Every structure is written in structure tokens, then in C-alpha cells.
mmCIF file of C-alpha atoms in Angstrom:
data_model
loop_
_atom_site.group_PDB
_atom_site.id
_atom_site.type_symbol
_atom_site.label_atom_id
_atom_site.label_comp_id
_atom_site.label_asym_id
_atom_site.label_seq_id
_atom_site.Cartn_x
_atom_site.Cartn_y
_atom_site.Cartn_z
ATOM 1 C CA MET A 1 75.321 9.966 39.619
ATOM 2 C CA ARG A 2 78.750 9.564 41.257
ATOM 3 C CA ILE A 3 80.632 12.846 41.618
ATOM 4 C CA ILE A 4 84.136 13.322 43.012
ATOM 5 C CA ILE A 5 85.094 16.824 44.077
ATOM 6 C CA VAL A 6 88.807 17.559 44.445
ATOM 7 C CA GLY A 7 89.252 20.436 46.866
ATOM 8 C CA GLY A 8 87.294 21.163 50.006
ATOM 9 C CA GLY A 9 87.081 24.944 50.194
ATOM 10 C CA LYS A 10 83.928 27.054 50.258
ATOM 11 C CA LEU A 11 83.130 26.325 46.615
ATOM 12 C CA ALA A 12 83.290 22.557 47.179
ATOM 13 C CA TYR A 13 81.293 22.891 50.401
ATOM 14 C CA TYR A 14 78.417 24.776 48.778
ATOM 15 C CA LEU A 15 78.591 22.640 45.652
ATOM 16 C CA ALA A 16 78.074 19.541 47.788
ATOM 17 C CA LYS A 17 75.293 21.256 49.716
ATOM 18 C CA THR A 18 73.532 22.116 46.451
ATOM 19 C CA LEU A 19 73.898 18.629 44.943
ATOM 20 C CA ILE A 20 72.927 16.551 47.980
ATOM 21 C CA PRO A 21 69.137 17.092 47.609
ATOM 22 C CA SER A 22 69.354 15.562 44.108
ATOM 23 C CA ARG A 23 70.604 12.329 45.731
ATOM 24 C CA HIS A 24 73.939 12.235 43.926
ATOM 25 C CA ASP A 25 76.705 10.073 45.385
ATOM 26 C CA ILE A 26 79.291 12.692 46.382
ATOM 27 C CA THR A 27 82.918 12.253 47.432
ATOM 28 C CA ILE A 28 85.240 15.080 48.469
ATOM 29 C CA ILE A 29 89.045 14.859 48.534
ATOM 30 C CA GLU A 30 90.799 17.560 50.565
ATOM 31 C CA GLN A 31 94.300 17.932 52.006
ATOM 32 C CA ARG A 32 93.399 19.988 55.090
ATOM 33 C CA LYS A 33 92.301 17.715 57.903
ATOM 34 C CA ASP A 34 90.173 20.322 59.684
ATOM 35 C CA VAL A 35 88.231 21.023 56.483
ATOM 36 C CA CYS A 36 87.651 17.294 56.006
ATOM 37 C CA GLU A 37 86.319 17.020 59.542
ATOM 38 C CA LYS A 38 83.895 19.927 58.998
ATOM 39 C CA VAL A 39 82.557 18.491 55.745
ATOM 40 C CA ALA A 40 82.183 15.016 57.290
ATOM 41 C CA THR A 41 80.365 16.494 60.293
ATOM 42 C CA ASP A 42 78.028 18.714 58.288
ATOM 43 C CA PHE A 43 77.194 16.213 55.541
ATOM 44 C CA GLU A 44 76.697 12.609 56.606
ATOM 45 C CA GLU A 45 75.865 11.658 53.020
ATOM 46 C CA VAL A 46 79.268 12.788 51.670
ATOM 47 C CA GLN A 47 82.316 10.507 51.670
ATOM 48 C CA VAL A 48 85.435 12.446 52.610
ATOM 49 C CA TYR A 49 89.069 11.531 51.973
ATOM 50 C CA ASN A 50 91.948 13.431 53.532
ATOM 51 C CA GLY A 51 94.673 13.606 50.904
ATOM 52 C CA ASP A 52 95.954 14.998 47.618
ATOM 53 C CA GLY A 53 93.453 14.782 44.765
ATOM 54 C CA THR A 54 96.293 14.543 42.244
ATOM 55 C CA ASN A 55 97.562 11.366 43.929
ATOM 56 C CA ILE A 56 96.617 8.156 42.111
ATOM 57 C CA GLU A 57 96.378 6.126 45.331
ATOM 58 C CA ILE A 58 93.933 8.591 46.874
ATOM 59 C CA LEU A 59 91.845 8.587 43.711
ATOM 60 C CA GLU A 60 91.842 4.785 43.783
ATOM 61 C CA LYS A 61 90.609 4.819 47.386
ATOM 62 C CA ALA A 62 87.859 7.212 46.342
ATOM 63 C CA LYS A 63 86.901 4.713 43.591
ATOM 64 C CA CYS A 64 87.507 7.231 40.841
ATOM 65 C CA GLU A 65 87.012 4.547 38.193
ATOM 66 C CA LYS A 66 83.307 4.451 39.134
ATOM 67 C CA ALA A 67 82.805 8.225 38.987
ATOM 68 C CA ASP A 68 80.630 9.883 36.358
ATOM 69 C CA PHE A 69 82.096 13.335 37.068
ATOM 70 C CA LEU A 70 85.306 14.625 38.575
ATOM 71 C CA VAL A 71 85.171 18.285 39.562
ATOM 72 C CA ALA A 72 88.474 19.965 40.515
ATOM 73 C CA VAL A 73 88.048 23.210 42.457
ATOM 74 C CA THR A 74 91.330 23.767 44.300
ATOM 75 C CA GLY A 75 92.994 27.177 44.395
ATOM 76 C CA LYS A 76 95.772 26.038 42.032
ATOM 77 C CA ASP A 77 95.204 25.644 38.304
ATOM 78 C CA GLU A 78 97.996 23.092 37.968
ATOM 79 C CA ASN A 79 96.376 20.823 40.569
ATOM 80 C CA ASN A 80 92.966 21.104 38.935
ATOM 81 C CA LEU A 81 94.460 20.261 35.546
ATOM 82 C CA ILE A 82 96.430 17.277 36.841
ATOM 83 C CA ALA A 83 93.450 15.862 38.756
ATOM 84 C CA CYS A 84 91.287 16.066 35.634
ATOM 85 C CA GLU A 85 93.953 14.517 33.396
ATOM 86 C CA ILE A 86 94.491 11.587 35.750
ATOM 87 C CA ALA A 87 90.738 11.064 36.091
ATOM 88 C CA LYS A 88 90.303 11.120 32.320
ATOM 89 C CA LYS A 89 93.301 9.088 31.213
ATOM 90 C CA ARG A 90 93.872 6.683 34.105
ATOM 91 C CA PHE A 91 90.352 6.160 35.437
ATOM 92 C CA LYS A 92 88.339 6.843 32.242
ATOM 93 C CA VAL A 93 85.976 9.309 33.935
ATOM 94 C CA SER A 94 83.526 10.466 31.266
ATOM 95 C CA GLN A 95 83.224 14.121 32.343
ATOM 96 C CA THR A 96 85.803 16.365 33.987
ATOM 97 C CA VAL A 97 85.127 19.899 35.205
ATOM 98 C CA ALA A 98 87.858 22.258 36.405
ATOM 99 C CA LYS A 99 87.856 25.619 38.103
ATOM 100 C CA VAL A 100 90.298 27.865 36.233
ATOM 101 C CA ASN A 101 91.641 30.619 38.472
ATOM 102 C CA ASN A 102 93.580 32.370 35.706
ATOM 103 C CA PRO A 103 91.394 32.942 32.600
ATOM 104 C CA LYS A 104 94.506 32.815 30.412
ATOM 105 C CA ASN A 105 94.732 29.074 31.159
ATOM 106 C CA ILE A 106 91.311 28.165 29.737
ATOM 107 C CA GLU A 107 92.605 27.378 26.248
ATOM 108 C CA MET A 108 95.341 25.147 27.683
ATOM 109 C CA PHE A 109 92.768 23.231 29.756
ATOM 110 C CA HIS A 110 90.696 22.671 26.611
ATOM 111 C CA ARG A 111 93.697 21.460 24.627
ATOM 112 C CA LEU A 112 94.718 19.035 27.345
ATOM 113 C CA GLY A 113 91.329 17.376 27.406
ATOM 114 C CA VAL A 114 89.398 18.931 30.291
ATOM 115 C CA ASP A 115 85.740 18.740 29.275
ATOM 116 C CA LYS A 116 84.508 21.857 31.085
ATOM 117 C CA PRO A 117 87.058 24.463 32.214
ATOM 118 C CA VAL A 118 85.162 27.138 34.150
ATOM 119 C CA SER A 119 86.543 30.582 34.981
ATOM 120 C CA SER A 120 84.317 32.694 37.229
ATOM 121 C CA THR A 121 86.469 35.695 36.314
ATOM 122 C CA GLN A 122 85.819 35.146 32.606
ATOM 123 C CA ILE A 123 82.106 34.549 33.158
ATOM 124 C CA LEU A 124 81.758 37.827 35.039
ATOM 125 C CA ALA A 125 83.831 39.673 32.442
ATOM 126 C CA ASN A 126 81.634 38.315 29.634
ATOM 127 C CA VAL A 127 78.455 39.330 31.438
ATOM 128 C CA ILE A 128 79.747 42.858 31.995
ATOM 129 C CA GLU A 129 81.041 43.108 28.422
ATOM 130 C CA GLN A 130 77.716 42.001 26.954
ATOM 131 C CA GLU A 131 75.742 44.389 29.128
ATOM 132 C CA ILE A 132 77.966 47.318 28.193
ATOM 133 C CA GLU A 133 78.273 46.538 24.494
ATOM 134 C CA TYR A 134 74.679 45.531 23.773
ATOM 135 C CA ILE A 135 72.442 47.326 26.269
ATOM 136 C CA GLY A 136 68.946 45.865 26.054
ATOM 137 C CA MET A 137 70.048 42.563 24.505
ATOM 138 C CA ARG A 138 71.241 39.526 26.399
ATOM 139 C CA ILE A 139 72.533 36.055 25.570
ATOM 140 C CA VAL A 140 70.186 33.457 27.023
ATOM 141 C CA PHE A 141 72.099 30.380 25.885
ATOM 142 C CA ASN A 142 75.282 29.657 23.939
ATOM 143 C CA ILE A 143 74.768 26.642 21.665
ATOM 144 C CA GLU A 144 77.617 24.209 22.313
ATOM 145 C CA ASN A 145 80.160 23.526 19.567
ATOM 146 C CA SER A 146 78.840 26.354 17.397
ATOM 147 C CA THR A 147 78.968 30.130 17.061
ATOM 148 C CA LYS A 148 75.211 30.400 17.492
ATOM 149 C CA ALA A 149 73.279 31.579 20.534
ATOM 150 C CA ILE A 150 69.751 32.289 21.699
ATOM 151 C CA ILE A 151 69.340 35.995 22.442
ATOM 152 C CA GLU A 152 66.563 38.016 24.067
ATOM 153 C CA PHE A 153 65.573 41.653 23.563
ATOM 154 C CA ASP A 154 62.609 44.056 23.447
ATOM 155 C CA LEU A 155 61.941 45.271 19.926
ATOM 156 C CA SER A 156 62.757 48.970 19.711
ATOM 157 C CA PRO A 157 59.910 51.290 18.562
ATOM 158 C CA LYS A 158 62.529 52.820 16.230
ATOM 159 C CA SER A 159 63.227 49.506 14.478
ATOM 160 C CA ASN A 160 62.140 49.071 10.870
ATOM 161 C CA ALA A 161 60.875 45.622 11.935
ATOM 162 C CA VAL A 162 57.897 47.183 13.752
ATOM 163 C CA ASN A 163 54.575 46.434 11.986
ATOM 164 C CA LYS A 164 56.231 44.019 9.573
ATOM 165 C CA THR A 165 55.363 40.330 9.362
ATOM 166 C CA LEU A 166 57.985 37.686 10.010
ATOM 167 C CA GLN A 167 57.710 36.623 6.396
ATOM 168 C CA GLU A 168 58.401 40.029 4.909
ATOM 169 C CA TYR A 169 61.118 41.163 7.326
ATOM 170 C CA ASN A 170 64.709 40.472 6.308
ATOM 171 C CA PHE A 171 66.367 39.195 9.487
ATOM 172 C CA PRO A 172 70.184 39.570 9.638
ATOM 173 C CA GLY A 173 72.011 36.480 8.420
ATOM 174 C CA GLU A 174 70.079 33.268 8.985
ATOM 175 C CA SER A 175 68.628 34.447 12.292
ATOM 176 C CA LYS A 176 65.398 32.725 13.315
ATOM 177 C CA LEU A 177 62.760 34.147 15.636
ATOM 178 C CA VAL A 178 61.800 31.549 18.270
ATOM 179 C CA LEU A 179 59.163 33.248 20.421
ATOM 180 C CA ILE A 180 57.357 36.576 20.866
ATOM 181 C CA THR A 181 55.911 37.751 24.174
ATOM 182 C CA ARG A 182 53.632 40.799 23.970
ATOM 183 C CA LYS A 183 53.599 43.541 26.619
ATOM 184 C CA ASP A 184 50.365 42.106 28.024
ATOM 185 C CA GLY A 185 51.990 38.707 28.508
ATOM 186 C CA THR A 186 50.468 37.059 25.441
ATOM 187 C CA ILE A 187 52.785 34.482 23.892
ATOM 188 C CA VAL A 188 52.875 34.324 20.099
ATOM 189 C CA MET A 189 54.412 31.407 18.201
ATOM 190 C CA PRO A 190 56.391 32.389 15.082
ATOM 191 C CA GLN A 191 54.404 32.147 11.845
ATOM 192 C CA GLY A 192 54.953 33.988 8.597
ATOM 193 C CA ASN A 193 51.864 36.212 8.917
ATOM 194 C CA VAL A 194 52.610 37.351 12.494
ATOM 195 C CA PHE A 195 53.245 41.089 12.827
ATOM 196 C CA MET A 196 56.006 42.358 15.122
ATOM 197 C CA LYS A 197 55.056 45.204 17.439
ATOM 198 C CA ALA A 198 57.062 47.795 19.356
ATOM 199 C CA ASP A 199 58.326 46.499 22.704
ATOM 200 C CA ASP A 200 57.626 42.862 21.830
ATOM 201 C CA ASN A 201 59.972 40.632 23.831
ATOM 202 C CA ILE A 202 61.772 38.478 21.289
ATOM 203 C CA LEU A 203 63.759 35.257 21.573
ATOM 204 C CA MET A 204 65.942 34.643 18.535
ATOM 205 C CA VAL A 205 68.573 32.150 17.364
ATOM 206 C CA CYS A 206 71.438 33.856 15.567
ATOM 207 C CA ASP A 207 75.136 33.675 14.838
ATOM 208 C CA GLU A 208 77.355 35.767 17.112
ATOM 209 C CA LYS A 209 78.747 37.630 14.079
ATOM 210 C CA TYR A 210 75.308 39.244 13.692
ATOM 211 C CA PHE A 211 74.993 40.465 17.293
ATOM 212 C CA ASP A 212 76.046 43.967 16.336
ATOM 213 C CA THR A 213 73.698 44.179 13.343
ATOM 214 C CA ILE A 214 70.712 42.868 15.309
ATOM 215 C CA TRP A 215 71.391 45.303 18.128
ATOM 216 C CA ARG A 216 71.625 48.272 15.731
ATOM 217 C CA VAL A 217 68.510 47.484 13.653
ATOM 218 C CA MET A 218 66.198 45.879 16.212
ATOM 219 C CA VAL A 219 67.257 46.815 19.767
ATOM 220 C CA ARG A 220 68.927 50.226 19.937
ATOM 221 C CA ARG A 221 66.605 52.880 21.354
#
């Protein structure tokens, strides 16, 4: 996998360090010469170009047309956006990923064709919001291009689901139970005649519009 990283700060440095063991072909483009020298010294496997990652000539030198991913992680949203747009439109890079410093810009990045705009601020805010709003329930995985997610929670002893079978219990919406783990570690696959017990750890697929209902009837202590 050929990956070009635009920006050579700490994020790019540790990103390269993390990806190197997987034997990816990594190139870093960075304007600060001293940063380029450090990266080149520390990582012999990484190709380093001193220049502007929004410059077409620099991207040509870095053989952007052969890249599978371009990841833009500079401190300026406009530079990250431009680098991704050039990679996508000029060099036909299949996947572009951009660090978004201002969460308000995420929608704009999406509209302008960046495949994966990532805001660490927004990620942290979402984590905190979920923990505060739905204590005891967490989102394990958001299903791409849908409003559905896989959630995890321990079934509250107060829930009316306790001692009911999966077949007889009326789950909110079209929610589907995926897996039950008992307190003793026993894993139970979902079948209609399986009884739910207090403090069972449950994995469930559901629509986000039912988060509140599920939390109130199955999770709240």
C-alpha cells in the first residue's frame, strides 16, 4: 500500500511509525527542512520530500499518481483540503484522508469530496457526549452510510427484558441482538428461545433514533 502523508508534525511522525511495521510504502511531504531531516534520519524506510504538499510539482515528484492513500495532517484546514482535492482530481488517488482542525469544516470537506475528514475535537466531543447522555451504553461501531450502529450494554436488573426470551421480547424498532455474554464469561448466540438475564452483556444492532428508548428500557439502573 502506497501512502503519502502531507505534513510532518508529531501526528505524521507517529502515524509513519505506526504504519512502518505493516510494510506500507510511506512518503512524507513537509515544508520545514529540519523536520524532514529528523524524519529521514529516524525512518530509513520513509521517503521524504521537502516542500509544499499543495504544490502539484512536489506531488508529482512524490509520485502521487501511484498512491493508494493521501493523508493530509497539516495544521491548516485549507492546506489539508487543497492537498486532498488535488490528489483526488489531478492524480486520481482512490482514498483521501484529512485532519480537520475546526469541526465546523467537516461538512465542507465532505461536500468537496474528501473521503475521510477526521476531527479529533469532534471525536472526543462525541465520546464525552455519549458517556454523559447514555451512561452504561456505548457505541462499538457506526455502520457506514447508514444511521445504524452496534451498541454494547449490560442488561439492567430493572429492565422488563429480564427473564424474557428473545422471541417474546419486543425490541425497540428493528433492533437485533447480536451476542450475549453472561457474567461468568459464557457466550450465548442469539436464538428465539434464549432467555435474557440481569447483567448480561449485550451487543445489539439498532438505529440511532432508538438509542434513547433502548437506554431507558434496557440499560438505565
